[in-house]
Amino acid sequence: MSYPLSLRIRLASGARIGPGKVRLLELIDETGSISAAGREMQMSYRRAWLLVESLNEALGMPVVDTQKGGSAGGGARLTESGYAIIKHYRSMEKKALKSGDADLQALEKLASRKKR
Amino acid sequence: MSYPLSLRIRLASGARIGPGKVRLLELIDETGSISAAGREMQMSYRRAWLLVESLNEALGMPVVDTQKGGSAGGGARLTESGYAIIKHYRSMEKKALKSGDADLQALEKLASRKKR
């Protein structure tokens, strides 16, 4: 990800939402599989599953629906809550980048003085 | 810190600025000492010093001035760059919170459905 900014959100319930969990949800949506999504992030299935579980628990409802077996060999699909998390997180990120642009440029300018 | 949101910034130079380093700078400013600031964050002097060094290096200039000895027994003071980092980081954080408020409320609402 090329964003110069990432957000960590802490909800009143204690739920924590950050770039790793959100990216994992996006990859589960893309690949239809928790293990494939984890693999793309160099993460064990166990770790990917625990991250999904931590979101399920913090939100009190599943963010991912899993189906076992079937002709497609099972799979994972985001629930509406899963999609909502991605949507609101990415929206906050985009807005933060826009509202913080002048400060970010000022920090970049500060850091670029180093070679002079 | 009670903010429901924290930011991690990655500058083009590779410098990373997050809530831990910024809080450390604020505490160095308050206490006048790297070790006292580290202590307040349950951090060894070595770790606190390494965080300051990583900022110095990434920015190519000191963010903290240290004086050895003297009647006050030495001490640490933020440089202009150190103050600028705090200022711009806290400004971005405040703006992100404001611009992201509707999304944050939507996420809170989602999470609060759990008990129903």
mmCIF file of C-alpha atoms in Angstrom:
data_model
loop_
_atom_site.group_PDB
_atom_site.id
_atom_site.type_symbol
_atom_site.label_atom_id
_atom_site.label_comp_id
_atom_site.label_asym_id
_atom_site.label_seq_id
_atom_site.Cartn_x
_atom_site.Cartn_y
_atom_site.Cartn_z
ATOM 1 C CA MET A 1 0.000 0.000 0.000
ATOM 2 C CA SER A 2 1.413 3.337 -0.965
ATOM 3 C CA TYR A 3 -0.570 5.517 1.417
ATOM 4 C CA PRO A 4 1.705 7.743 3.500
ATOM 5 C CA LEU A 5 -0.832 7.424 6.285
ATOM 6 C CA SER A 6 -2.525 4.596 8.104
ATOM 7 C CA LEU A 7 -5.211 4.681 10.752
ATOM 8 C CA ARG A 8 -5.861 2.611 13.847
ATOM 9 C CA ILE A 9 -9.362 2.844 15.192
ATOM 10 C CA ARG A 10 -10.429 1.860 18.691
ATOM 11 C CA LEU A 11 -14.151 1.545 19.182
ATOM 12 C CA ALA A 12 -15.903 2.049 22.505
ATOM 13 C CA SER A 13 -16.400 -1.734 22.709
ATOM 14 C CA GLY A 14 -12.636 -2.171 22.660
ATOM 15 C CA ALA A 15 -12.670 -3.390 19.051
ATOM 16 C CA ARG A 16 -9.538 -2.408 17.198
ATOM 17 C CA ILE A 17 -9.570 -1.868 13.459
ATOM 18 C CA GLY A 18 -6.348 -1.217 11.597
ATOM 19 C CA PRO A 19 -4.783 -1.583 8.164
ATOM 20 C CA GLY A 20 -3.932 -5.280 8.589
ATOM 21 C CA LYS A 21 -7.441 -6.451 9.423
ATOM 22 C CA VAL A 22 -8.991 -4.285 6.736
ATOM 23 C CA ARG A 23 -6.567 -5.547 4.080
ATOM 24 C CA LEU A 24 -7.303 -9.111 5.188
ATOM 25 C CA LEU A 25 -11.045 -8.531 4.739
ATOM 26 C CA GLU A 26 -10.426 -7.089 1.269
ATOM 27 C CA LEU A 27 -8.361 -10.123 0.315
ATOM 28 C CA ILE A 28 -10.971 -12.527 1.688
ATOM 29 C CA ASP A 29 -13.452 -10.730 -0.547
ATOM 30 C CA GLU A 30 -11.113 -11.022 -3.531
ATOM 31 C CA THR A 31 -10.026 -14.619 -3.026
ATOM 32 C CA GLY A 32 -13.113 -16.104 -1.368
ATOM 33 C CA SER A 33 -10.870 -17.833 1.150
ATOM 34 C CA ILE A 34 -9.407 -16.995 4.555
ATOM 35 C CA SER A 35 -6.324 -19.120 3.961
ATOM 36 C CA ALA A 36 -5.652 -17.653 0.492
ATOM 37 C CA ALA A 37 -6.097 -14.153 1.898
ATOM 38 C CA GLY A 38 -3.723 -14.937 4.759
ATOM 39 C CA ARG A 39 -1.202 -16.387 2.339
ATOM 40 C CA GLU A 40 -1.107 -13.163 0.333
ATOM 41 C CA MET A 41 -0.218 -11.373 3.538
ATOM 42 C CA GLN A 42 2.437 -13.970 4.519
ATOM 43 C CA MET A 43 0.241 -14.981 7.403
ATOM 44 C CA SER A 44 -0.605 -18.451 8.675
ATOM 45 C CA TYR A 45 -4.187 -19.641 8.342
ATOM 46 C CA ARG A 46 -4.345 -19.663 12.117
ATOM 47 C CA ARG A 47 -3.318 -16.035 12.407
ATOM 48 C CA ALA A 48 -5.708 -14.952 9.637
ATOM 49 C CA TRP A 49 -8.527 -16.858 11.309
ATOM 50 C CA LEU A 50 -7.724 -15.308 14.708
ATOM 51 C CA LEU A 51 -7.852 -11.804 13.213
ATOM 52 C CA VAL A 52 -11.248 -12.558 11.679
ATOM 53 C CA GLU A 53 -12.424 -14.032 14.982
ATOM 54 C CA SER A 54 -11.258 -10.956 16.892
ATOM 55 C CA LEU A 55 -13.386 -8.798 14.590
ATOM 56 C CA ASN A 56 -16.373 -11.142 14.900
ATOM 57 C CA GLU A 57 -16.106 -11.013 18.652
ATOM 58 C CA ALA A 58 -15.538 -7.276 18.940
ATOM 59 C CA LEU A 59 -18.510 -6.563 16.692
ATOM 60 C CA GLY A 60 -20.639 -9.328 18.185
ATOM 61 C CA MET A 61 -21.526 -10.619 14.731
ATOM 62 C CA PRO A 62 -19.680 -12.379 11.930
ATOM 63 C CA VAL A 63 -17.738 -10.273 9.455
ATOM 64 C CA VAL A 64 -17.074 -13.374 7.351
ATOM 65 C CA ASP A 65 -19.423 -16.245 6.473
ATOM 66 C CA THR A 66 -17.714 -19.571 5.912
ATOM 67 C CA GLN A 67 -19.189 -22.507 4.025
ATOM 68 C CA LYS A 68 -17.757 -25.975 4.350
ATOM 69 C CA GLY A 69 -17.534 -28.373 1.415
ATOM 70 C CA GLY A 70 -19.924 -28.097 -1.534
ATOM 71 C CA SER A 71 -18.980 -28.178 -5.183
ATOM 72 C CA ALA A 72 -16.740 -25.135 -4.782
ATOM 73 C CA GLY A 73 -14.912 -26.797 -1.874
ATOM 74 C CA GLY A 74 -16.184 -24.351 0.708
ATOM 75 C CA GLY A 75 -15.143 -20.768 0.942
ATOM 76 C CA ALA A 76 -15.469 -17.513 2.772
ATOM 77 C CA ARG A 77 -17.593 -14.496 2.026
ATOM 78 C CA LEU A 78 -17.837 -11.134 3.702
ATOM 79 C CA THR A 79 -21.027 -10.283 5.515
ATOM 80 C CA GLU A 80 -22.597 -6.834 5.299
ATOM 81 C CA SER A 81 -20.700 -5.923 8.475
ATOM 82 C CA GLY A 82 -17.452 -7.001 6.818
ATOM 83 C CA TYR A 83 -18.128 -4.742 3.854
ATOM 84 C CA ALA A 84 -19.154 -1.897 6.148
ATOM 85 C CA ILE A 85 -15.855 -2.075 8.020
ATOM 86 C CA ILE A 86 -13.870 -1.809 4.780
ATOM 87 C CA LYS A 87 -16.029 1.003 3.475
ATOM 88 C CA HIS A 88 -15.861 3.192 6.566
ATOM 89 C CA TYR A 89 -12.187 2.518 7.230
ATOM 90 C CA ARG A 90 -11.139 3.408 3.676
ATOM 91 C CA SER A 91 -13.380 6.434 3.748
ATOM 92 C CA MET A 92 -11.772 7.689 6.973
ATOM 93 C CA GLU A 93 -8.342 7.050 5.536
ATOM 94 C CA LYS A 94 -9.066 9.028 2.388
ATOM 95 C CA LYS A 95 -10.531 11.935 4.350
ATOM 96 C CA ALA A 96 -7.628 11.946 6.808
ATOM 97 C CA LEU A 97 -5.206 12.121 3.915
ATOM 98 C CA LYS A 98 -7.053 15.054 2.440
ATOM 99 C CA SER A 99 -7.578 16.978 5.672
ATOM 100 C CA GLY A 100 -4.000 16.339 6.762
ATOM 101 C CA ASP A 101 -2.360 17.163 3.469
ATOM 102 C CA ALA A 102 -0.878 20.539 4.471
ATOM 103 C CA ASP A 103 0.634 19.049 7.657
ATOM 104 C CA LEU A 104 1.992 16.091 5.751
ATOM 105 C CA GLN A 105 3.629 18.389 3.216
ATOM 106 C CA ALA A 106 5.147 20.416 6.052
ATOM 107 C CA LEU A 107 6.632 17.234 7.564
ATOM 108 C CA GLU A 108 7.963 16.164 4.161
ATOM 109 C CA LYS A 109 9.581 19.567 3.741
ATOM 110 C CA LEU A 110 11.196 19.269 7.159
ATOM 111 C CA ALA A 111 12.618 15.848 6.294
ATOM 112 C CA SER A 112 13.851 16.962 2.876
ATOM 113 C CA ARG A 113 16.096 19.615 4.447
ATOM 114 C CA LYS A 114 18.449 16.858 5.521
ATOM 115 C CA LYS A 115 20.617 16.849 2.432
ATOM 116 C CA ARG A 116 21.206 20.569 2.401
ATOM 117 C CA MET B 1 -4.796 8.723 25.421
ATOM 118 C CA SER B 2 -8.483 8.637 24.837
ATOM 119 C CA TYR B 3 -8.503 9.306 21.122
ATOM 120 C CA PRO B 4 -10.463 6.638 19.238
ATOM 121 C CA LEU B 5 -8.062 7.122 16.367
ATOM 122 C CA SER B 6 -4.319 7.054 15.929
ATOM 123 C CA LEU B 7 -2.231 7.812 12.876
ATOM 124 C CA ARG B 8 0.938 6.312 11.496
ATOM 125 C CA ILE B 9 2.752 8.489 8.984
ATOM 126 C CA ARG B 10 5.370 7.280 6.559
ATOM 127 C CA LEU B 11 7.391 10.015 4.901
ATOM 128 C CA ALA B 12 9.019 9.695 1.503
ATOM 129 C CA SER B 13 12.399 9.392 3.249
ATOM 130 C CA GLY B 14 11.162 6.266 4.992
ATOM 131 C CA ALA B 15 10.761 8.097 8.300
ATOM 132 C CA ARG B 16 7.909 6.717 10.361
ATOM 133 C CA ILE B 17 6.022 8.876 12.789
ATOM 134 C CA GLY B 18 3.408 7.364 15.070
ATOM 135 C CA PRO B 19 1.709 7.922 18.415
ATOM 136 C CA GLY B 20 4.548 6.405 20.472
ATOM 137 C CA LYS B 21 7.303 8.651 19.135
ATOM 138 C CA VAL B 22 5.116 11.736 19.310
ATOM 139 C CA ARG B 23 4.098 11.010 22.903
ATOM 140 C CA LEU B 24 7.758 10.458 23.770
ATOM 141 C CA LEU B 25 8.685 13.859 22.323
ATOM 142 C CA GLU B 26 5.892 15.500 24.316
ATOM 143 C CA LEU B 27 7.139 13.854 27.511
ATOM 144 C CA ILE B 28 10.741 14.868 26.791
ATOM 145 C CA ASP B 29 9.450 18.420 26.485
ATOM 146 C CA GLU B 30 7.541 18.092 29.765
ATOM 147 C CA THR B 31 10.233 16.360 31.790
ATOM 148 C CA GLY B 32 13.397 17.736 30.166
ATOM 149 C CA SER B 33 14.853 14.254 30.153
ATOM 150 C CA ILE B 34 14.886 11.302 27.756
ATOM 151 C CA SER B 35 15.084 8.776 30.576
ATOM 152 C CA ALA B 36 12.253 10.369 32.579
ATOM 153 C CA ALA B 37 10.111 10.506 29.440
ATOM 154 C CA GLY B 38 10.871 6.865 28.693
ATOM 155 C CA ARG B 39 10.068 5.896 32.259
ATOM 156 C CA GLU B 40 6.611 7.433 31.999
ATOM 157 C CA MET B 41 6.016 5.209 28.988
ATOM 158 C CA GLN B 42 7.414 2.111 30.735
ATOM 159 C CA MET B 43 10.298 2.143 28.321
ATOM 160 C CA SER B 44 13.992 1.597 28.970
ATOM 161 C CA TYR B 45 16.343 4.535 28.472
ATOM 162 C CA ARG B 46 17.904 2.577 25.650
ATOM 163 C CA ARG B 47 14.598 2.145 23.841
ATOM 164 C CA ALA B 48 13.638 5.787 24.320
ATOM 165 C CA TRP B 49 17.029 6.885 23.051
ATOM 166 C CA LEU B 50 16.755 4.601 20.007
ATOM 167 C CA LEU B 51 13.356 6.068 19.130
ATOM 168 C CA VAL B 52 14.782 9.588 19.338
ATOM 169 C CA GLU B 53 17.777 8.501 17.265
ATOM 170 C CA SER B 54 15.532 6.973 14.611
ATOM 171 C CA LEU B 55 13.747 10.318 14.283
ATOM 172 C CA ASN B 56 17.033 12.237 14.181
ATOM 173 C CA GLU B 57 18.277 9.963 11.456
ATOM 174 C CA ALA B 58 15.116 9.930 9.401
ATOM 175 C CA LEU B 59 14.895 13.711 9.492
ATOM 176 C CA GLY B 60 18.639 14.207 9.081
ATOM 177 C CA MET B 61 18.709 16.626 11.985
ATOM 178 C CA PRO B 62 18.292 16.384 15.745
ATOM 179 C CA VAL B 63 14.781 16.482 17.168
ATOM 180 C CA VAL B 64 16.214 16.615 20.695
ATOM 181 C CA ASP B 65 19.222 18.574 22.003
ATOM 182 C CA THR B 66 20.996 16.977 24.926
ATOM 183 C CA GLN B 67 23.293 18.766 27.331
ATOM 184 C CA LYS B 68 25.648 16.900 29.604
ATOM 185 C CA GLY B 69 26.408 17.960 33.166
ATOM 186 C CA GLY B 70 25.996 21.589 34.195
ATOM 187 C CA SER B 71 24.268 22.852 37.306
ATOM 188 C CA ALA B 72 20.998 21.239 36.286
ATOM 189 C CA GLY B 73 22.751 17.898 35.758
ATOM 190 C CA GLY B 74 22.249 17.890 32.003
ATOM 191 C CA GLY B 75 18.976 17.438 30.245
ATOM 192 C CA ALA B 76 17.153 17.174 26.970
ATOM 193 C CA ARG B 77 15.283 19.814 25.041
ATOM 194 C CA LEU B 78 13.274 19.596 21.861
ATOM 195 C CA THR B 79 14.614 21.350 18.804
ATOM 196 C CA GLU B 80 12.367 23.294 16.433
ATOM 197 C CA SER B 81 12.062 20.130 14.357
ATOM 198 C CA GLY B 82 10.952 18.203 17.419
ATOM 199 C CA TYR B 83 8.218 20.745 18.109
ATOM 200 C CA ALA B 84 7.205 20.771 14.442
ATOM 201 C CA ILE B 85 6.696 17.002 14.460
ATOM 202 C CA ILE B 86 4.395 17.196 17.479
ATOM 203 C CA LYS B 87 2.487 20.129 16.040
ATOM 204 C CA HIS B 88 1.830 18.618 12.620
ATOM 205 C CA TYR B 89 1.092 15.145 13.939
ATOM 206 C CA ARG B 90 -1.465 16.384 16.493
ATOM 207 C CA SER B 91 -2.972 18.654 13.878
ATOM 208 C CA MET B 92 -3.422 15.751 11.439
ATOM 209 C CA GLU B 93 -4.894 13.642 14.201
ATOM 210 C CA LYS B 94 -7.438 16.286 15.136
ATOM 211 C CA LYS B 95 -8.430 16.850 11.519
ATOM 212 C CA ALA B 96 -8.701 13.113 10.842
ATOM 213 C CA LEU B 97 -10.999 12.751 13.815
ATOM 214 C CA LYS B 98 -13.196 15.544 12.551
ATOM 215 C CA SER B 99 -13.280 14.475 8.910
ATOM 216 C CA GLY B 100 -13.841 10.844 9.867
ATOM 217 C CA ASP B 101 -16.493 11.441 12.482
ATOM 218 C CA ALA B 102 -19.473 10.195 10.446
ATOM 219 C CA ASP B 103 -17.643 6.979 9.518
ATOM 220 C CA LEU B 104 -16.532 6.451 13.096
ATOM 221 C CA GLN B 105 -20.100 6.865 14.331
ATOM 222 C CA ALA B 106 -21.275 4.365 11.711
ATOM 223 C CA LEU B 107 -18.709 1.831 12.943
ATOM 224 C CA GLU B 108 -19.726 2.443 16.557
ATOM 225 C CA LYS B 109 -23.343 1.874 15.628
ATOM 226 C CA LEU B 110 -22.431 -1.373 13.906
ATOM 227 C CA ALA B 111 -20.555 -2.586 16.975
ATOM 228 C CA SER B 112 -23.304 -1.564 19.362
ATOM 229 C CA ARG B 113 -25.816 -3.824 17.607
ATOM 230 C CA LYS B 114 -24.132 -6.799 19.235
ATOM 231 C CA LYS B 115 -26.237 -6.931 22.359
ATOM 232 C CA ARG B 116 -29.576 -6.677 20.601
#
